[in-house]
Coordinates of C-alpha atoms and ligand atoms in Angstrom, one line a residue:
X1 CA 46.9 -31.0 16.7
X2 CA 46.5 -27.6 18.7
X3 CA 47.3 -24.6 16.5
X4 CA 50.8 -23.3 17.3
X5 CA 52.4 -19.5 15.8
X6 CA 55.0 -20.7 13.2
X7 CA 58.3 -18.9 12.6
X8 CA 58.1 -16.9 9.3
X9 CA 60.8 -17.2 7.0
X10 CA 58.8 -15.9 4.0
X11 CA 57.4 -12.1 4.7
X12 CA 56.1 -11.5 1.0
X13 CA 52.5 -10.8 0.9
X14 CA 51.6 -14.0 -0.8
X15 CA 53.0 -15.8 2.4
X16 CA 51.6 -13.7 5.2
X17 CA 48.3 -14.2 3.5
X18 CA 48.7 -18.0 3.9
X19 CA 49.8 -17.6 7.7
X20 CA 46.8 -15.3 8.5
X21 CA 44.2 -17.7 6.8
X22 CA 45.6 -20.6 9.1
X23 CA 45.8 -18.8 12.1
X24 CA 41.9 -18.2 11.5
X25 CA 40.9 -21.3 10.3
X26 CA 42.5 -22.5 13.8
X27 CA 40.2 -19.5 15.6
X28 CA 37.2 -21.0 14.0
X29 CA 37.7 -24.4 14.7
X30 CA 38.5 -23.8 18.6
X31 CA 35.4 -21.7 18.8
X32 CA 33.4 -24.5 17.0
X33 CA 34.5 -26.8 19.9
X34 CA 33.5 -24.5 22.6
X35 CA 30.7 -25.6 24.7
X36 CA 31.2 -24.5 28.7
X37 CA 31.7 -21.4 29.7
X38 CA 34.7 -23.0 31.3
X39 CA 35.8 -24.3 27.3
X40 CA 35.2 -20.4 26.5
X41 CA 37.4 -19.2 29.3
X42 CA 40.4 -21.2 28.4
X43 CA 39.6 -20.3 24.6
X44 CA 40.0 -16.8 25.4
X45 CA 43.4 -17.1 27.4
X46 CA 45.1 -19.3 24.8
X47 CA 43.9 -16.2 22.2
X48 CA 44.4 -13.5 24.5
X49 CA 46.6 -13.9 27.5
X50 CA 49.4 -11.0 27.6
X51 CA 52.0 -13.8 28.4
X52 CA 52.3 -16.2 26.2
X53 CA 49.0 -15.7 24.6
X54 CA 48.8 -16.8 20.4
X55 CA 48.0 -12.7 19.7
X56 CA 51.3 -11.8 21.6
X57 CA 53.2 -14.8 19.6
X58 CA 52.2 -13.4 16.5
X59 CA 53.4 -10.3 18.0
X60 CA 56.9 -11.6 18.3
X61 CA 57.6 -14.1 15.8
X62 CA 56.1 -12.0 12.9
X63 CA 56.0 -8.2 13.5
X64 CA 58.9 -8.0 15.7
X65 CA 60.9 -10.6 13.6
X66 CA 60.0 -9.1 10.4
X67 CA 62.8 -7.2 8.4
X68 CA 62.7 -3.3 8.3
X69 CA 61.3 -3.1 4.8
X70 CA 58.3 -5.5 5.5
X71 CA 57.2 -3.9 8.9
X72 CA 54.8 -1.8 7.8
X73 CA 52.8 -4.4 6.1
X74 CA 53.3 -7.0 8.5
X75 CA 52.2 -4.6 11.7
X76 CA 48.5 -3.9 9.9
X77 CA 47.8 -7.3 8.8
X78 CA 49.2 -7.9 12.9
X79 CA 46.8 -5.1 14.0
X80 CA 43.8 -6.5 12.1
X81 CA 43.6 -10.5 13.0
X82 CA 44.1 -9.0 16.0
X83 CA 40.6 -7.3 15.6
X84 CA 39.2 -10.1 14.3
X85 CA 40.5 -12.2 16.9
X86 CA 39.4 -10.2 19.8
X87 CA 35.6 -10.1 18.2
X88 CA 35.8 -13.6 17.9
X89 CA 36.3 -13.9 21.6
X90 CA 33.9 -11.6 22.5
X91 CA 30.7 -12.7 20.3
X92 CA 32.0 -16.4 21.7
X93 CA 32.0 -15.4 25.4
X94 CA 28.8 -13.4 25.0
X95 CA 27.1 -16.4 23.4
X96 CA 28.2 -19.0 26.1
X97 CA 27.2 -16.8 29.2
X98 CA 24.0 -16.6 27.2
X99 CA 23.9 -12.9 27.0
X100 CA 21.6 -10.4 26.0
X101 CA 23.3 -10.3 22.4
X102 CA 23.1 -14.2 22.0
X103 CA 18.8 -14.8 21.7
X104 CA 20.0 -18.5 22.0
X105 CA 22.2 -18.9 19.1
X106 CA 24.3 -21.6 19.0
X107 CA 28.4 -20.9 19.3
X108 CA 28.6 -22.5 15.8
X109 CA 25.9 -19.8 14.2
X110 CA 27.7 -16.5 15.3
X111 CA 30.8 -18.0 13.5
X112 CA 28.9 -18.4 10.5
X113 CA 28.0 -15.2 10.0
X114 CA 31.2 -13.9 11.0
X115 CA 33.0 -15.9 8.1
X116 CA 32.1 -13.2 5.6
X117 CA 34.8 -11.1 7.5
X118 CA 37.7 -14.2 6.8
X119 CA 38.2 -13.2 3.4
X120 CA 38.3 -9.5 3.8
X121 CA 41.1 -9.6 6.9
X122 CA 44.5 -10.8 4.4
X123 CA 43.1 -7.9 1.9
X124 CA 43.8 -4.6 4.3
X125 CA 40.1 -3.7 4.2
X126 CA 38.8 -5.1 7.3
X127 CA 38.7 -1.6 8.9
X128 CA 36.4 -0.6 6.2
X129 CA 34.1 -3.5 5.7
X130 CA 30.5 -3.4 6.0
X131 CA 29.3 -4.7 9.0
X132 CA 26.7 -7.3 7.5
X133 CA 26.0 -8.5 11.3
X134 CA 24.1 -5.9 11.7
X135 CA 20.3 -6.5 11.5
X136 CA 18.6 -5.1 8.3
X137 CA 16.4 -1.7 8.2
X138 CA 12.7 -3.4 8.3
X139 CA 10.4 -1.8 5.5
X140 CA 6.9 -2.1 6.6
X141 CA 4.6 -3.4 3.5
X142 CA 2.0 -0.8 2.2
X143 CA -1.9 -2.1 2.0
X144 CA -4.6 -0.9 -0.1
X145 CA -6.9 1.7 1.9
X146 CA -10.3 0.4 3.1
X147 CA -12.0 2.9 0.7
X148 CA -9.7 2.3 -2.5
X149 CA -9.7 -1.7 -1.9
X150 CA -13.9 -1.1 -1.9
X151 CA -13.6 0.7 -5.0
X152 CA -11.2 -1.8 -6.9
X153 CA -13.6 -4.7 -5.9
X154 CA -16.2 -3.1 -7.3
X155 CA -14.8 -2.0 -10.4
X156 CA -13.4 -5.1 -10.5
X157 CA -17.3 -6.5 -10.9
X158 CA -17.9 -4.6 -13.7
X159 CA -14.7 -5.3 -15.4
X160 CA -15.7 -8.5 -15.6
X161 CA -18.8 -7.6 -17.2
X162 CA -16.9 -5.9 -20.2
X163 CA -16.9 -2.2 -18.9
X164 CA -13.7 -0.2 -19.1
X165 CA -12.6 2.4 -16.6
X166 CA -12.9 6.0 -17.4
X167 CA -11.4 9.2 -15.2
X168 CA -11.9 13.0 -15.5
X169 CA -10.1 16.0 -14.1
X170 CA -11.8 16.9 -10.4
X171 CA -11.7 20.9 -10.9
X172 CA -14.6 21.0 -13.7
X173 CA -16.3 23.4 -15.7
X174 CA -19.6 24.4 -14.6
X175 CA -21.0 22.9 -18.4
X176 CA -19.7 19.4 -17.5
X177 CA -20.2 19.4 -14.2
X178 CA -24.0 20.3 -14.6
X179 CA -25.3 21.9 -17.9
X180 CA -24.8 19.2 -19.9
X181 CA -25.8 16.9 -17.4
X182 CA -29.5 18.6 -17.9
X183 CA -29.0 21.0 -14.8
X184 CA -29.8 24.3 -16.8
X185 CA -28.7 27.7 -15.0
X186 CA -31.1 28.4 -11.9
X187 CA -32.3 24.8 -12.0
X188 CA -33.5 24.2 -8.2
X189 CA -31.6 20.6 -8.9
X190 CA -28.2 22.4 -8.4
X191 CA -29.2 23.3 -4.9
X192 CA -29.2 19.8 -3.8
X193 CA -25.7 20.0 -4.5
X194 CA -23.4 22.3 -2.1
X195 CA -20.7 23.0 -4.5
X196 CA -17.1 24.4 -3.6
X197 CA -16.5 27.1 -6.5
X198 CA -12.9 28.5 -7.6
X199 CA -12.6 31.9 -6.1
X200 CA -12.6 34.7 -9.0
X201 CA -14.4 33.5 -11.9
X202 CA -17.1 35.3 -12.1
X203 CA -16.0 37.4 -14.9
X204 CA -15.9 34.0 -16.9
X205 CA -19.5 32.9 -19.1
X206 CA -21.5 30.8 -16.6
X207 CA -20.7 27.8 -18.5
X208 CA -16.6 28.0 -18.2
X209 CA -16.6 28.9 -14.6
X210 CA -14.4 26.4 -12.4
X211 CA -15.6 24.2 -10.1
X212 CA -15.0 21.1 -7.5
X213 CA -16.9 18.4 -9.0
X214 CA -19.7 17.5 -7.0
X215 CA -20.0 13.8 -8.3
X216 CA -18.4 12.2 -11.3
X217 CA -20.9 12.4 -13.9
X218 CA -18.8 14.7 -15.8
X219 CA -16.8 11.8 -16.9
X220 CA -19.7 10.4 -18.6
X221 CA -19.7 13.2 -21.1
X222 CA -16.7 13.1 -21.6
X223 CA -16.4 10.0 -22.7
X224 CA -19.5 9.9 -25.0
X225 CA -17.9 13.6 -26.6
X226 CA -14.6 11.1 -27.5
X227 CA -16.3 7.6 -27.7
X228 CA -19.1 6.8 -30.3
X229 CA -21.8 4.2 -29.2
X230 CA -21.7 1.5 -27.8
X231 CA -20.4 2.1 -24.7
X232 CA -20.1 0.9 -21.3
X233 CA -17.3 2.6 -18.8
X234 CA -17.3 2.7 -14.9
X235 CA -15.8 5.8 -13.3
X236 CA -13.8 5.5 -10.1
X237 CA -13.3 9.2 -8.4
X238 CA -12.9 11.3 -5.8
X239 CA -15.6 14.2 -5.3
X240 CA -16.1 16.8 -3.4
X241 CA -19.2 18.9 -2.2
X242 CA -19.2 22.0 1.2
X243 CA -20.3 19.8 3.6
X244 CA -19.1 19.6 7.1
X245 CA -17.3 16.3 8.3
X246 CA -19.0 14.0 10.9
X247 CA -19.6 10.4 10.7
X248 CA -21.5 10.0 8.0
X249 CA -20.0 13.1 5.8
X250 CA -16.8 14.5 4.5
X251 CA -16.0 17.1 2.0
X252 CA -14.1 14.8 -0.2
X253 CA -15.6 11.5 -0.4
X254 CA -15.7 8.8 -3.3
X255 CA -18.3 7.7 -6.2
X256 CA -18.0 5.2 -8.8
X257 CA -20.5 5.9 -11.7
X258 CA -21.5 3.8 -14.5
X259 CA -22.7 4.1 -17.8
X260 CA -23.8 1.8 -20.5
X261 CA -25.0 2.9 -24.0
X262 CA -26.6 1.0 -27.1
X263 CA -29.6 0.3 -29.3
X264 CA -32.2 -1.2 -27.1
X265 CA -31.3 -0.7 -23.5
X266 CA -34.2 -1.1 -21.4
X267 CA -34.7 -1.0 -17.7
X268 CA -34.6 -4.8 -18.1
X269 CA -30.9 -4.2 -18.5
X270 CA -30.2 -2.0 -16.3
X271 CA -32.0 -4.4 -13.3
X272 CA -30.0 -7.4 -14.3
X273 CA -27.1 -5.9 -14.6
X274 CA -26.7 -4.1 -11.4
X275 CA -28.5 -7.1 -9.7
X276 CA -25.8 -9.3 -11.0
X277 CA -23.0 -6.8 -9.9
X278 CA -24.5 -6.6 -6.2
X279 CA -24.8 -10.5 -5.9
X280 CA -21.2 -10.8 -6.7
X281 CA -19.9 -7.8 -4.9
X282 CA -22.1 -9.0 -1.6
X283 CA -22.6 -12.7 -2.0
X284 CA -24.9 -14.2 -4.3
X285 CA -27.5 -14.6 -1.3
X286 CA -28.7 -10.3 -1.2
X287 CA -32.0 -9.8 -3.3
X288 CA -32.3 -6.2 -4.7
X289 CA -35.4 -3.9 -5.0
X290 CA -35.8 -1.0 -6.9
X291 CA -37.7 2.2 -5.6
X292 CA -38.5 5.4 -7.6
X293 CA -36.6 8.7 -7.4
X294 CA -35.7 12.1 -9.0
X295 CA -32.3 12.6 -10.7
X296 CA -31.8 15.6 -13.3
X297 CA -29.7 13.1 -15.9
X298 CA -32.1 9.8 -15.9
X299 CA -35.5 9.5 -16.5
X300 CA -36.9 6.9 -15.2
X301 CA -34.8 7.3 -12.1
X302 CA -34.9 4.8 -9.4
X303 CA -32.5 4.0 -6.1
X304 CA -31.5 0.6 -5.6
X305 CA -31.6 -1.5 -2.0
X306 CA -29.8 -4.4 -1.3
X307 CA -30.9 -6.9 1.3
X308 CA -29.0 -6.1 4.5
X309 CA -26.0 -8.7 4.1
X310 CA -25.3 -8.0 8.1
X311 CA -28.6 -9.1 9.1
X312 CA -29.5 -11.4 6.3
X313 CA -32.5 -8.9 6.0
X314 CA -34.1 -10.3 8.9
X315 CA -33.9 -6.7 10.6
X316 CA -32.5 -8.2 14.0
X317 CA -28.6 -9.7 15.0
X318 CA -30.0 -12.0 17.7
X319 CA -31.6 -9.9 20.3
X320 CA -30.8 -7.2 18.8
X321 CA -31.8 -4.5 16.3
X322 CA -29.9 -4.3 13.2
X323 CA -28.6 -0.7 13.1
X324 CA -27.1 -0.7 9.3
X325 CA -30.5 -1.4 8.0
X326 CA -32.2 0.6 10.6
X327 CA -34.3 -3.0 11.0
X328 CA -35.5 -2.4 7.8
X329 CA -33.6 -5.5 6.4
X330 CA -32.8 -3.0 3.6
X331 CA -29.7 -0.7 2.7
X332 CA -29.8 2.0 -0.1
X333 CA -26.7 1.3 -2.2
X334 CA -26.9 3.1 -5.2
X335 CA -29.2 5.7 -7.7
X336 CA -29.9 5.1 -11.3
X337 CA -31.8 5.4 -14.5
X338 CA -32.2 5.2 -18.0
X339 CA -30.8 8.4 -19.4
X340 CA -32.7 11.1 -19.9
X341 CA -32.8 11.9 -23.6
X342 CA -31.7 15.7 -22.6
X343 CA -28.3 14.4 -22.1
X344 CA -27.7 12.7 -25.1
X345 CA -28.6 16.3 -27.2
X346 CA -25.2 17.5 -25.6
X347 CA -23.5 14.6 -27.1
X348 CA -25.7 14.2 -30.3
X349 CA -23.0 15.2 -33.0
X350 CA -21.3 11.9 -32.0
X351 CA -23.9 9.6 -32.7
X352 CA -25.7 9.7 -29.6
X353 CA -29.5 10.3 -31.1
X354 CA -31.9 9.7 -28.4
X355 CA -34.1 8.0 -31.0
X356 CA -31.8 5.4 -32.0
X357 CA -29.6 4.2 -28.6
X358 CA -31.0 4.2 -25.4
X359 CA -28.6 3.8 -22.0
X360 CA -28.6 3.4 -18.2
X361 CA -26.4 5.5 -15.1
X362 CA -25.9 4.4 -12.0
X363 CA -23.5 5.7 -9.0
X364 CA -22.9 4.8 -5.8
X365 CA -20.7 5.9 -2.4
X366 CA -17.6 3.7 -2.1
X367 CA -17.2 5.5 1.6
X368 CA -20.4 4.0 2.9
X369 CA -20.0 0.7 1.5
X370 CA -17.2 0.2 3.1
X371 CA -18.3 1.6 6.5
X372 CA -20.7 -0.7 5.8
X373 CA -18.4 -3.7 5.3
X374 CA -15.9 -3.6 7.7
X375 CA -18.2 -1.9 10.7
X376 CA -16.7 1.2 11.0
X377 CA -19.2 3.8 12.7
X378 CA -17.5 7.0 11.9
X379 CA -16.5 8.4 8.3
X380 CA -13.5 10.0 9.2
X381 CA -11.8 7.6 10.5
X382 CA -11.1 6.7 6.8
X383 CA -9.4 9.9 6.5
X384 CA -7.2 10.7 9.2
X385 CA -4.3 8.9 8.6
X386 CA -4.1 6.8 11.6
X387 CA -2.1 3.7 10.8
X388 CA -3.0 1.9 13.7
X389 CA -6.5 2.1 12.2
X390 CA -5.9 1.2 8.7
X391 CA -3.6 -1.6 9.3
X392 CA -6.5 -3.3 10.7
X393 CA -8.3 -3.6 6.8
X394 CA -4.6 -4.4 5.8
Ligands
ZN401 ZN1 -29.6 -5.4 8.8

């Protein structure tokens, strides 16, 4: 049975309520059945039509017929179905002609989500509703940075091995930064280093002037000055030395140091360990090889190669030469040592005696591993904030 306008007898609230929610159920049926754009048409001029048309009967048999005292209420319930009629219509017709709003939709989908409206209209606050239609704000989803997601990898490695992270502040005193890490004043060692000083300190002892820490070591006595032996900590930072950026540098770059501290460490130790840690970090296929170097805080000091995991360490992709390696089938990933007894006298009051424990360091750049990784040619681009770079590693 088509939906016909009743007479109202009744105009109390409670009533008009019940007349409005029948009218619509009757709306959302009909548009249910719609299917041609003819069926829409004829949907639209039994709503709508100025003569005759259901919106006008309500206009006559309930606003006009209402009694003085009621017309108030009566017109603004009239005046919203009729704005949730005329919607209805609209969203219908657009959906049937297929237009730009409908993105194929069926008719029976845009009712759906217009429903949430139904039991707003009897309550007077359809004007102020929230349009829930409406398509949400999208949020784009964060992603570790290239660098950072390196680093948490490979502190994740020695996690697992039973070290526990350590961080220090990155404006340092000149003792922690090099001092105590056996650098003595006019030690040619700290020109390696091209250190950003704070301005105005020079009325300040040598030892307390402020600094940019030029590598994290710092950390290292720091934790032995609040830790007794054993220990074994890795330390993720940021450090920074006056060098100009290009594609391999960048004043601010990365390190992750490690330390590990106890009766009887021998080089033994410190070979199996970070051999184990590059296997896992790389793929248990990369062979390591240790070569001797210099270092002011370890003695023996030695840098560590990994086989080249682009090449394999064959030197050549295909045809051509390998240019991480340098066709060496090599890469220099990290330096290390055993500490050099030197060190420990800065920390000896806290049961670091260089004749009863022994330890090893080791550091490495974060930043070039993960050039390395991911194939990126040029150091900056980590740093420049281009998302349409960075989403790539996402
Ligand atoms: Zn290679």
């Amino acid at each position: 049975m088509a939906y016909t306008v009743p007479k109202l007898k009744d105009f109390s609230p409670a009533a008009l309520d019940k007349a409005a929610d029948k009218l619509l159920a009757a709306l959302d049926k009909e548009v249910a059945e719609i299917k041609t754009e003819s069926d829409g048409k004829t949907f639209r001029d039994r709503w709508m039509a100025r003569k005759n048309g259901i919106l006008t009967q309500v206009n006559d048999l309930w606003l006009k017929a209402a009694p003085k005292d009621a017309k108030r209420d009566v017109g603004q319930r009239v005046n919203e179905l009729k704005a949730r009629v005329e919607q209805t219509v609209d969203t219908t017709l657009d959906h049937i002609r297929g237009g730009a709003s409908s993105k194929g939709v069926p008719v029976g989908r845009a009712r759906a989500r217009d429903s949430a409206f139904q039991d707003r209209v009897g309550t007077g606050s359809y004007a102020e509703c929230l349009d829930i239609t409406l398509p949400g704000l999208r949020r784009p989803l964060g992603a570790e940075h290239p660098v950072i997601k390196t680093m948490n990898e490979m502190v994740g490695v020695f996690r697992n091995l039973g070290y526990s992270v350590q961080e220090g502040p990155e404006i340092e005193t000149d003792y922690y930064n090099f001092e105590s890490l056996n650098f003595p004043p006019n030690h040619p060692a700290r020109d390696m280093q091209d250190t950003l000083f704070i301005a105005n300190q020079e009325s300040k002892p040598l030892r307390d002037r402020l600094l940019l820490r030029t590598h994290t070591s710092p950390v290292q006595i720091r934790t032995m000055e609040k830790m007794k032996p054993p220990i074994r900590i890795v330390i993720p930072g940021k450090v920074h030395r006056n060098d100009p950026p290009d594609a391999s540098h960048s004043p601010m770059f990365h390190q992750i140091e490690g330390l590990a501290v106890d009766i009887n460490i021998t080089f033994g130790d410190l070979k199996g360990t970070l051999d184990h840690a590059m296997k896992a970090f790389f793929g248990s296929s990369v062979k390591t090889s240790f070569r001797p170097s210099f270092f002011p805080f370890t003695e023996p000091s030695a840098e560590m190669l990994v086989s080249c995991f682009i090449c394999g360490g064959s030197g050549r992709r295909g045809s051509e030469p390998c240019r991480p390696c340098k066709q060496t089938g090599w890469i220099e990933i990290l330096g290390c040592g055993m500490v050099d007894p030197n060190v420990f006298e800065f920390v000896k009051g806290n049961g670091y005696d260089s004749r009863k424990v022994s330890g090893f360091a080791f550091g490495m750049g974060p930043d070039r591993i993960a050039l390395l990784k991911y194939g990126v040619d040029d150091l900056q681009l980590f740093f420049q904030n281009d998302i349409r770079f960075l989403r790539q590693f996402a």
